[in-house]
Coordinates of C-alpha atoms in Angstrom, one line a residue:
M1 CA 126.4 95.3 145.1
L2 CA 123.2 96.4 146.1
S3 CA 123.9 100.0 145.3
K4 CA 124.5 99.1 142.0
I5 CA 121.4 97.3 141.7
H6 CA 119.4 99.9 142.9
K7 CA 121.0 102.3 140.5
L8 CA 120.6 100.2 137.5
E9 CA 116.9 99.3 138.4
T10 CA 116.2 102.9 138.4
V11 CA 117.3 103.6 134.8
A12 CA 115.9 100.5 134.0
K13 CA 112.4 101.3 135.0
E14 CA 112.3 103.8 132.1
L15 CA 111.5 100.4 130.0
D16 CA 108.1 100.3 131.8
P17 CA 107.0 104.0 131.3
C18 CA 103.9 105.1 133.4
V19 CA 100.3 105.7 132.1
E20 CA 100.5 109.2 131.4
K21 CA 103.5 108.7 128.8
R22 CA 101.8 105.3 127.6
Q23 CA 98.7 107.3 126.6
I24 CA 100.8 110.3 125.1
W25 CA 102.6 107.9 122.7
A26 CA 99.7 105.8 121.8
K27 CA 97.4 109.5 121.4
Q28 CA 100.2 110.6 118.9
V29 CA 100.6 107.1 117.0
I30 CA 96.9 106.7 116.5
K31 CA 96.7 110.1 115.3
H32 CA 99.4 109.4 112.8
S33 CA 97.9 106.3 111.7
E34 CA 94.7 107.8 111.5
E35 CA 95.8 110.6 108.8
F36 CA 97.8 108.0 107.0
M37 CA 94.6 105.8 106.3
E38 CA 92.4 108.8 105.4
T39 CA 94.7 110.4 102.8
L40 CA 94.4 106.8 101.3
N41 CA 90.9 108.0 100.2
T42 CA 92.2 111.4 98.6
D43 CA 92.5 111.7 94.6
K44 CA 96.1 113.1 95.2
S45 CA 97.3 109.8 97.1
K46 CA 99.6 107.7 95.8
A47 CA 100.1 103.7 95.4
F48 CA 103.8 104.5 94.6
N49 CA 106.0 107.3 95.5
K50 CA 109.6 107.2 93.8
T51 CA 111.8 109.3 95.8
E52 CA 115.2 110.6 95.5
H53 CA 116.4 109.6 98.9
N54 CA 115.2 106.2 98.8
G55 CA 114.6 106.3 102.7
N56 CA 118.5 107.3 103.3
Q57 CA 117.1 109.7 106.2
L58 CA 117.2 107.0 108.6
L59 CA 121.1 106.5 108.2
Y60 CA 121.4 110.0 109.3
S61 CA 119.4 109.2 113.0
L62 CA 121.2 106.9 114.3
I63 CA 120.4 104.0 117.3
K64 CA 122.4 106.1 120.5
E65 CA 122.2 106.2 124.2
E66 CA 120.0 108.7 124.6
P67 CA 116.3 108.9 124.0
T68 CA 114.7 110.1 120.8
P69 CA 111.0 111.7 121.0
M70 CA 108.3 109.5 119.5
E71 CA 107.1 112.7 117.5
N72 CA 110.4 112.6 115.7
L73 CA 110.2 108.5 114.8
L74 CA 106.8 109.3 113.5
E75 CA 108.1 111.7 111.4
L76 CA 111.1 109.5 110.3
F77 CA 108.5 106.8 109.7
R78 CA 106.4 109.0 107.5
H79 CA 108.8 110.4 104.9
N80 CA 110.9 107.2 104.7
V81 CA 108.8 104.3 105.2
E82 CA 104.9 104.9 104.4
R83 CA 105.3 107.6 101.5
N84 CA 108.2 106.0 100.0
G85 CA 108.0 102.8 97.8
L86 CA 104.6 100.8 96.8
V87 CA 102.1 101.3 99.9
E88 CA 100.6 98.2 100.3
S89 CA 97.5 99.3 101.6
H90 CA 96.5 101.4 99.0
G91 CA 93.7 101.0 96.7
G92 CA 95.9 101.3 93.7
H93 CA 98.6 98.8 94.5
M94 CA 98.0 96.6 91.6
A95 CA 101.8 95.3 91.4
Y96 CA 102.6 91.7 92.7
V97 CA 100.5 90.0 95.2
N98 CA 99.6 92.6 97.7
S99 CA 98.7 92.8 101.3
G100 CA 95.9 95.2 102.3
G101 CA 96.5 95.5 106.0
L102 CA 93.2 95.1 107.7
Y103 CA 92.7 97.5 110.4
P104 CA 91.4 95.0 113.2
S105 CA 94.2 93.0 112.8
S106 CA 96.5 95.9 113.6
L107 CA 94.6 96.2 116.9
A108 CA 94.9 92.4 117.7
D109 CA 98.8 92.6 117.5
Y110 CA 98.7 95.5 119.7
L111 CA 97.1 93.2 122.2
S112 CA 99.0 90.1 121.2
D113 CA 102.4 92.4 122.0
V114 CA 101.3 93.9 124.9
V115 CA 100.2 90.7 126.2
N116 CA 102.8 88.7 124.6
P117 CA 101.3 85.1 125.0
Y118 CA 103.6 82.2 124.6
S119 CA 101.4 80.9 121.6
A120 CA 103.6 77.8 121.1
M121 CA 102.7 75.7 123.8
F122 CA 99.1 74.9 125.0
H123 CA 100.5 74.5 128.9
D124 CA 101.9 78.5 128.6
S125 CA 98.9 79.9 126.8
P126 CA 95.9 77.8 126.3
G127 CA 93.7 80.6 125.2
S128 CA 96.1 81.5 122.5
V129 CA 96.5 77.9 121.3
R130 CA 93.1 77.7 121.0
I131 CA 92.3 80.6 119.0
E132 CA 95.0 79.2 116.0
N133 CA 93.7 76.0 116.3
M134 CA 89.8 77.4 115.6
V135 CA 91.5 79.4 112.7
L136 CA 93.1 76.3 111.3
K137 CA 89.7 74.4 111.8
W138 CA 87.9 77.2 110.1
I139 CA 90.7 76.8 107.2
A140 CA 90.5 73.3 107.0
A141 CA 86.3 73.3 106.7
C142 CA 86.2 75.8 104.0
F143 CA 88.7 73.6 101.9
G144 CA 86.8 69.9 102.9
Y145 CA 89.8 68.7 104.9
P146 CA 88.9 66.3 107.3
D147 CA 89.1 66.6 111.0
S148 CA 92.3 64.1 111.4
F149 CA 94.3 67.5 109.7
A150 CA 96.9 69.2 111.5
G151 CA 98.5 72.9 110.6
N152 CA 100.4 75.9 111.7
L153 CA 100.1 79.6 110.9
T154 CA 103.7 80.4 109.6
S155 CA 105.5 83.9 108.7
G156 CA 103.8 83.3 105.3
G157 CA 104.2 80.7 102.1
S158 CA 107.7 80.2 101.9
A159 CA 107.7 78.7 105.7
S160 CA 104.4 76.8 104.8
T161 CA 106.4 75.4 101.8
V162 CA 109.3 73.9 103.9
L163 CA 106.9 72.3 106.3
A164 CA 105.0 70.3 103.9
L165 CA 107.6 69.1 102.1
A166 CA 109.3 68.1 104.7
A167 CA 106.3 66.0 106.1
A168 CA 106.3 64.9 102.3
R169 CA 109.8 63.8 102.7
D170 CA 109.8 62.3 106.1
S171 CA 106.2 60.3 105.3
R172 CA 108.1 58.5 102.8
N173 CA 111.1 57.5 104.9
I174 CA 113.7 59.4 102.2
K175 CA 117.2 59.2 103.2
A176 CA 119.5 61.5 101.8
R177 CA 120.6 58.8 99.7
D178 CA 117.4 58.5 98.1
F179 CA 117.6 62.3 97.3
N180 CA 118.8 62.1 93.7
K181 CA 116.3 59.6 92.8
C182 CA 113.4 61.7 93.8
V183 CA 111.5 63.9 91.3
V184 CA 109.3 66.8 92.1
Y185 CA 107.2 67.9 89.4
T186 CA 106.2 71.4 88.8
T187 CA 105.4 74.0 86.0
T188 CA 106.8 77.0 84.5
L189 CA 104.3 79.1 86.6
S190 CA 105.0 77.1 90.1
H191 CA 106.5 79.9 92.5
Y192 CA 110.0 79.8 93.2
C193 CA 109.2 79.4 97.0
A194 CA 109.4 75.1 96.3
E195 CA 112.6 75.6 94.8
K196 CA 114.1 77.2 98.0
A197 CA 112.2 74.9 99.9
L198 CA 114.0 71.8 98.6
N199 CA 117.2 73.5 99.0
T200 CA 116.2 74.1 102.6
I201 CA 115.1 70.9 103.4
G202 CA 118.3 69.6 102.4
M203 CA 117.0 67.9 98.9
R204 CA 119.0 69.7 96.7
E205 CA 119.9 66.8 94.6
V206 CA 116.3 66.0 93.5
V207 CA 115.1 65.8 90.4
R208 CA 113.3 68.5 89.3
R209 CA 110.9 68.2 86.0
T210 CA 109.1 71.2 84.9
I211 CA 105.6 70.2 83.1
A212 CA 104.6 72.0 80.4
V213 CA 101.1 73.9 80.8
D214 CA 98.2 73.7 78.3
S215 CA 96.3 76.5 76.3
N216 CA 94.9 77.7 79.5
Y217 CA 97.9 77.9 81.4
K218 CA 97.4 74.8 83.6
M219 CA 99.3 72.1 84.3
D220 CA 99.3 69.4 81.2
V221 CA 97.8 66.3 82.9
D222 CA 98.7 64.2 80.0
I223 CA 102.7 65.4 80.0
L224 CA 102.3 64.5 83.7
R225 CA 101.1 60.8 83.4
E226 CA 103.3 60.2 80.8
T227 CA 106.6 61.8 82.6
V228 CA 105.7 59.9 85.4
K229 CA 105.6 56.6 83.9
K230 CA 109.0 57.3 82.4
D231 CA 110.5 58.1 85.5
I232 CA 109.2 54.7 87.2
E233 CA 110.4 52.7 84.5
A234 CA 114.1 54.6 84.8
G235 CA 113.9 53.8 88.5
L236 CA 113.4 56.9 90.1
I237 CA 111.0 58.0 92.7
P238 CA 108.4 60.2 91.6
F239 CA 108.0 62.7 94.8
V240 CA 105.9 65.4 95.0
V241 CA 103.6 67.0 92.3
Y242 CA 103.3 70.9 93.1
T243 CA 100.5 72.0 91.8
T244 CA 99.3 75.5 92.1
A245 CA 95.8 77.4 92.7
G246 CA 96.1 80.9 91.8
T247 CA 99.5 81.5 89.7
T248 CA 101.2 84.7 90.8
D249 CA 102.0 85.6 87.1
L250 CA 98.3 84.5 85.4
G251 CA 95.8 83.3 88.4
S252 CA 95.4 80.2 87.0
V253 CA 94.5 77.1 88.3
D254 CA 95.8 73.7 87.7
P255 CA 93.1 70.8 87.4
L256 CA 92.8 69.7 90.7
E257 CA 90.9 66.8 90.6
T258 CA 92.8 65.2 87.9
I259 CA 96.1 65.6 89.2
A260 CA 94.9 64.0 92.6
G261 CA 93.7 60.9 91.0
I262 CA 97.5 60.6 89.0
S263 CA 98.8 61.3 92.3
R264 CA 96.6 58.5 94.3
E265 CA 97.5 56.1 91.2
F266 CA 101.2 56.5 91.3
N267 CA 101.4 57.1 95.2
I268 CA 102.8 60.9 95.0
W269 CA 102.5 63.2 97.6
M270 CA 100.0 65.8 96.1
H271 CA 100.8 69.6 97.6
V272 CA 98.4 72.8 96.5
D273 CA 100.3 76.2 96.4
A274 CA 97.0 78.4 97.2
C275 CA 98.9 81.3 98.7
Y276 CA 97.9 83.6 96.7
G277 CA 94.2 82.0 95.5
G278 CA 93.1 80.1 98.3
F279 CA 90.6 82.0 99.7
F280 CA 88.8 82.6 96.6
I281 CA 86.9 79.2 97.3
L282 CA 84.6 81.6 99.5
S283 CA 83.1 83.5 96.5
E284 CA 80.6 81.7 94.3
E285 CA 82.5 82.9 91.1
A286 CA 85.8 80.7 91.8
T287 CA 84.6 77.9 94.5
H288 CA 84.5 75.2 91.4
L289 CA 87.9 75.8 90.6
F290 CA 88.9 74.3 93.9
K291 CA 87.4 71.0 93.2
G292 CA 90.2 68.4 94.0
I293 CA 92.1 70.4 96.8
E294 CA 90.4 68.6 99.3
K295 CA 92.1 65.3 98.0
S296 CA 95.7 66.9 97.9
D297 CA 97.9 65.7 101.1
S298 CA 99.0 69.3 102.1
F299 CA 98.4 72.7 100.8
C300 CA 99.3 76.3 101.7
V301 CA 97.5 79.6 101.9
D302 CA 98.1 82.7 103.0
P303 CA 95.4 84.9 104.9
H304 CA 98.1 88.0 104.5
K305 CA 97.1 87.7 100.5
S306 CA 93.4 87.0 99.7
L307 CA 92.3 87.3 103.4
F308 CA 93.5 90.9 103.4
I309 CA 95.3 90.1 107.0
P310 CA 98.8 92.2 107.0
Y311 CA 102.2 90.3 106.1
G312 CA 103.2 88.0 108.3
C313 CA 100.7 85.5 108.5
G314 CA 100.5 82.1 106.1
A315 CA 99.2 78.7 106.7
V316 CA 100.0 75.2 106.1
L317 CA 97.7 71.8 106.4
V318 CA 98.1 68.3 106.2
K319 CA 95.7 66.0 105.8
E320 CA 97.0 63.2 107.8
G321 CA 98.1 65.4 110.8
S322 CA 100.0 62.8 112.3
K323 CA 102.5 63.2 109.2
L324 CA 103.2 66.7 110.0
A325 CA 103.4 66.2 113.7
Y326 CA 106.4 63.3 113.3
S327 CA 108.1 65.5 110.9
N328 CA 108.2 68.3 113.4
A329 CA 108.8 65.8 116.6
L330 CA 111.8 66.5 118.9
N331 CA 114.3 63.3 119.4
R332 CA 115.1 64.1 123.0
P333 CA 113.4 65.7 125.5
A334 CA 113.8 69.2 126.6
F335 CA 114.0 69.0 130.2
Y336 CA 113.8 72.7 131.1
L337 CA 109.9 72.2 129.3
E338 CA 108.8 69.0 131.1
D339 CA 106.7 70.8 133.0
S340 CA 104.9 72.4 129.8
F341 CA 104.9 69.1 128.0
K342 CA 103.2 67.1 130.7
D343 CA 100.4 69.0 130.1
E344 CA 99.6 68.5 126.7
C345 CA 95.8 68.8 125.2
Q346 CA 94.9 65.8 122.7
D347 CA 92.6 68.1 121.2
E348 CA 94.5 71.5 121.2
P349 CA 98.1 70.6 119.8
S350 CA 100.9 72.7 120.7
P351 CA 101.9 74.9 117.4
C352 CA 105.7 74.1 118.6
N353 CA 105.1 70.6 117.9
L354 CA 104.0 71.0 114.2
S355 CA 106.6 73.5 113.1
F356 CA 110.4 74.0 113.4
E357 CA 109.3 77.5 115.4
L358 CA 109.6 77.5 119.3
S359 CA 109.5 81.3 120.1
R360 CA 107.2 83.0 117.8
H361 CA 104.5 85.7 116.9
F362 CA 100.7 85.3 118.3
R363 CA 99.8 85.0 114.9
G364 CA 96.3 83.3 115.3
L365 CA 94.4 86.7 116.5
R366 CA 95.5 89.0 113.6
V367 CA 93.3 86.3 111.8
W368 CA 90.7 85.6 114.0
M369 CA 89.8 89.0 115.2
P370 CA 88.8 90.2 111.7
L371 CA 86.8 87.1 111.1
K372 CA 84.9 87.5 114.3
L373 CA 84.3 91.3 113.8
F374 CA 83.1 91.1 110.5
G375 CA 81.6 88.0 109.4
I376 CA 82.4 85.9 106.5
R377 CA 80.0 87.6 104.4
P378 CA 82.1 90.8 103.7
F379 CA 84.9 88.9 102.7
R380 CA 82.9 86.6 100.4
S381 CA 81.7 90.1 98.8
A382 CA 85.2 91.5 98.5
L383 CA 86.8 88.4 96.7
G384 CA 83.9 87.9 94.6
E385 CA 84.3 92.0 93.7
K386 CA 87.9 91.5 92.8
I387 CA 87.3 88.7 90.2
L388 CA 84.7 90.8 88.8
L389 CA 86.8 94.1 88.7
A390 CA 89.7 92.0 86.8
R391 CA 87.2 90.7 84.4
Y392 CA 85.8 94.4 83.9
F393 CA 89.3 95.3 83.1
Y394 CA 89.8 92.2 80.7
D395 CA 86.7 93.5 78.8
R396 CA 87.0 97.2 78.6
L397 CA 90.9 96.9 77.5
S398 CA 89.8 93.9 75.0
E399 CA 87.4 96.6 73.4
T400 CA 90.4 99.2 73.0
D401 CA 92.4 98.8 69.7
G402 CA 95.9 98.0 70.0
F403 CA 95.8 95.7 73.3
Q404 CA 96.8 92.6 73.2
L405 CA 95.6 90.3 76.5
G406 CA 96.5 87.1 78.0
P407 CA 93.9 84.5 79.6
Y408 CA 90.8 85.8 80.6
P409 CA 90.9 85.7 84.5
E410 CA 89.8 83.1 86.4
L411 CA 90.7 85.1 89.6
S412 CA 92.2 88.5 89.9
V413 CA 95.1 88.4 87.6
V414 CA 95.2 90.1 84.2
V415 CA 98.2 90.5 82.1
F416 CA 98.2 92.9 78.8
R417 CA 100.5 94.5 76.5
F418 CA 100.1 97.4 73.8
I419 CA 101.0 96.1 70.1
K420 CA 100.0 98.5 67.7
C421 CA 103.2 100.7 68.2
P422 CA 105.6 101.7 65.6
C423 CA 108.8 100.7 67.2
D424 CA 109.9 97.7 69.2
T425 CA 106.5 96.5 71.8
E426 CA 108.7 95.3 74.6
T427 CA 110.4 99.0 74.5
F428 CA 107.2 100.5 74.4
N429 CA 105.5 98.6 77.1
K430 CA 108.7 98.8 79.4
E431 CA 108.1 102.5 79.1
L432 CA 104.2 102.5 79.4
L433 CA 104.8 101.1 82.8
E434 CA 107.3 103.5 83.8
Q435 CA 105.1 106.5 82.8
L436 CA 102.3 104.6 84.8
M437 CA 104.6 104.1 87.8
K438 CA 105.8 107.9 87.7
D439 CA 102.0 109.2 88.3
G440 CA 102.1 107.0 90.8
R441 CA 98.2 106.7 91.3
I442 CA 98.1 103.1 90.5
A443 CA 101.1 100.6 90.7
L444 CA 101.6 97.8 88.0
A445 CA 104.1 95.1 87.8
S446 CA 105.3 93.0 84.7
T447 CA 106.0 89.7 84.0
R448 CA 107.0 87.5 81.1
I449 CA 104.3 84.7 79.5
N450 CA 106.2 82.5 77.1
G451 CA 109.1 84.6 77.0
V452 CA 106.9 87.9 76.1
Y453 CA 106.9 90.7 77.9
Y454 CA 103.6 92.0 79.7
L455 CA 102.2 94.5 82.2
R456 CA 100.6 92.7 84.9
I457 CA 97.8 94.0 87.6
C458 CA 96.6 91.7 90.5
I459 CA 93.5 93.0 91.9
L460 CA 93.6 92.0 95.7
C461 CA 93.4 95.1 97.9
F462 CA 90.1 95.3 100.1
R463 CA 90.2 99.2 99.1
T464 CA 90.3 98.7 95.4
H465 CA 86.8 99.1 93.7
L466 CA 85.5 100.7 90.3
K467 CA 87.0 103.9 90.7
E468 CA 90.5 102.7 90.5
M469 CA 90.2 100.3 87.7
D470 CA 88.5 103.1 85.8
L471 CA 91.1 105.4 86.6
L472 CA 93.7 103.0 85.5
I473 CA 91.8 102.5 82.1
K474 CA 92.3 106.2 81.7
L475 CA 95.7 106.6 82.5
I476 CA 96.6 104.0 80.0
S477 CA 94.8 105.3 77.4
V478 CA 96.1 108.9 78.0
N479 CA 99.7 107.7 78.3
V480 CA 99.6 105.2 75.1
K481 CA 98.1 108.2 73.1
K482 CA 100.8 110.6 74.5
M483 CA 103.7 108.3 73.8
L484 CA 102.3 107.4 70.2
K485 CA 102.2 110.9 69.2
A486 CA 105.4 111.6 70.2
I487 CA 107.1 108.6 68.1
S488 CA 105.1 110.2 65.4
V489 CA 107.0 113.8 65.6
K490 CA 109.8 114.0 63.8
P491 CA 113.6 114.8 65.1
W492 CA 113.5 118.1 63.6
E493 CA 109.9 118.9 64.6
Q494 CA 110.8 117.7 68.3
Q495 CA 113.8 120.5 67.9
E496 CA 111.5 122.9 67.0
Q497 CA 109.2 122.3 69.9
Y498 CA 112.0 122.3 72.2
V499 CA 113.2 125.8 70.9
R500 CA 109.7 127.3 71.5
G501 CA 109.3 125.6 74.6

């Protein structure tokens, strides 16, 4: 047996490379990442790369018994991942709600992965738990939550919403027999993670009311009030009002102050989805929009959106922290954790007691390090800049003949479409989007407002500046003119041009 152990140990030690090999690999990776970041600032750089292979080169590089050199792996990564599809860290990426990926966060993740602290429990890693709790306390202060709150850094908005709605369920002592009587109030602009979260926590049977939005695309509070009254009269249980501070489609913010009053009046849990828009509260251009969020029962906000942190970091905060703790409490002791639990610190709650996660990534460092390195001021400026860039784009396009725009941007989302075309408007705008994505320097998306097809931009990357907005305006103008010219050419003229070509 000893002979076999020694033999296995010799091979197993390859997993713990020497300092020389570590340094070689580190230099190769850093050189590669620096080249990538430098190309983001070039004029030929693209926010969207469409390839025919769609990353299938990876399929021909199977995981085998023998090792593969680092340089080969980096080349596979370059061609199949970073140069294929959307480039999230590119200043021209305005599709969906992106994550810019602050560089200090990558350094924080490197440290987190090398040291690999067990950040779930205070006993095992008090420093990492303190950092996560410091980040959560800072977030709570930004949104006006009291010291009695409890929170958790999650993988993102979906996990955060599961925790918030589970806490709402348990705080009301709602049992399975009551699920079909409970009512959740959303709007047509609410994020679909709410639907998924209800299913995940076993409440698929709840009654789901879609409250209409007003002319500003915010939850209509008068309709909400009347709907709640009718549900009570019908013997139903008004359960959760799911509000949004920054809708994905339009960036609109629901009237939080008024909804908070209705929620208190009828004893309904008020949750705020601030995943995209939440940290705009730091900018003077948007602070007033969030009045009333401090009166909510819970809210979710994603550092990996409006705080520019890389993907994989959301946050949920519950005003009465004991409710989040109760919802995630152990019903029986875990005997192998007896030593860890006996050293619990009252002032530093362990993340594992406030979430369904046990083993988890140390997410706090990727938020804490950039905030400490940069200070808050550049974050405030960047967020204010994004709002003003959205309004700049809106104003410029509204001055251009033929465009119809959605509501004036409260945050950093703008929707628009070209309507003066001699063909089907939706078809024309779909083609316009396709042409812009073929160019690839700016990436956009589409959405539907009241069933109508619009092009949509969300300005959120910290690398997006005035240069990118002017380029987008130019690309839109050039492509619209080109498309209109192509439509105006008669079929025989197209054939004649083809023959001459």
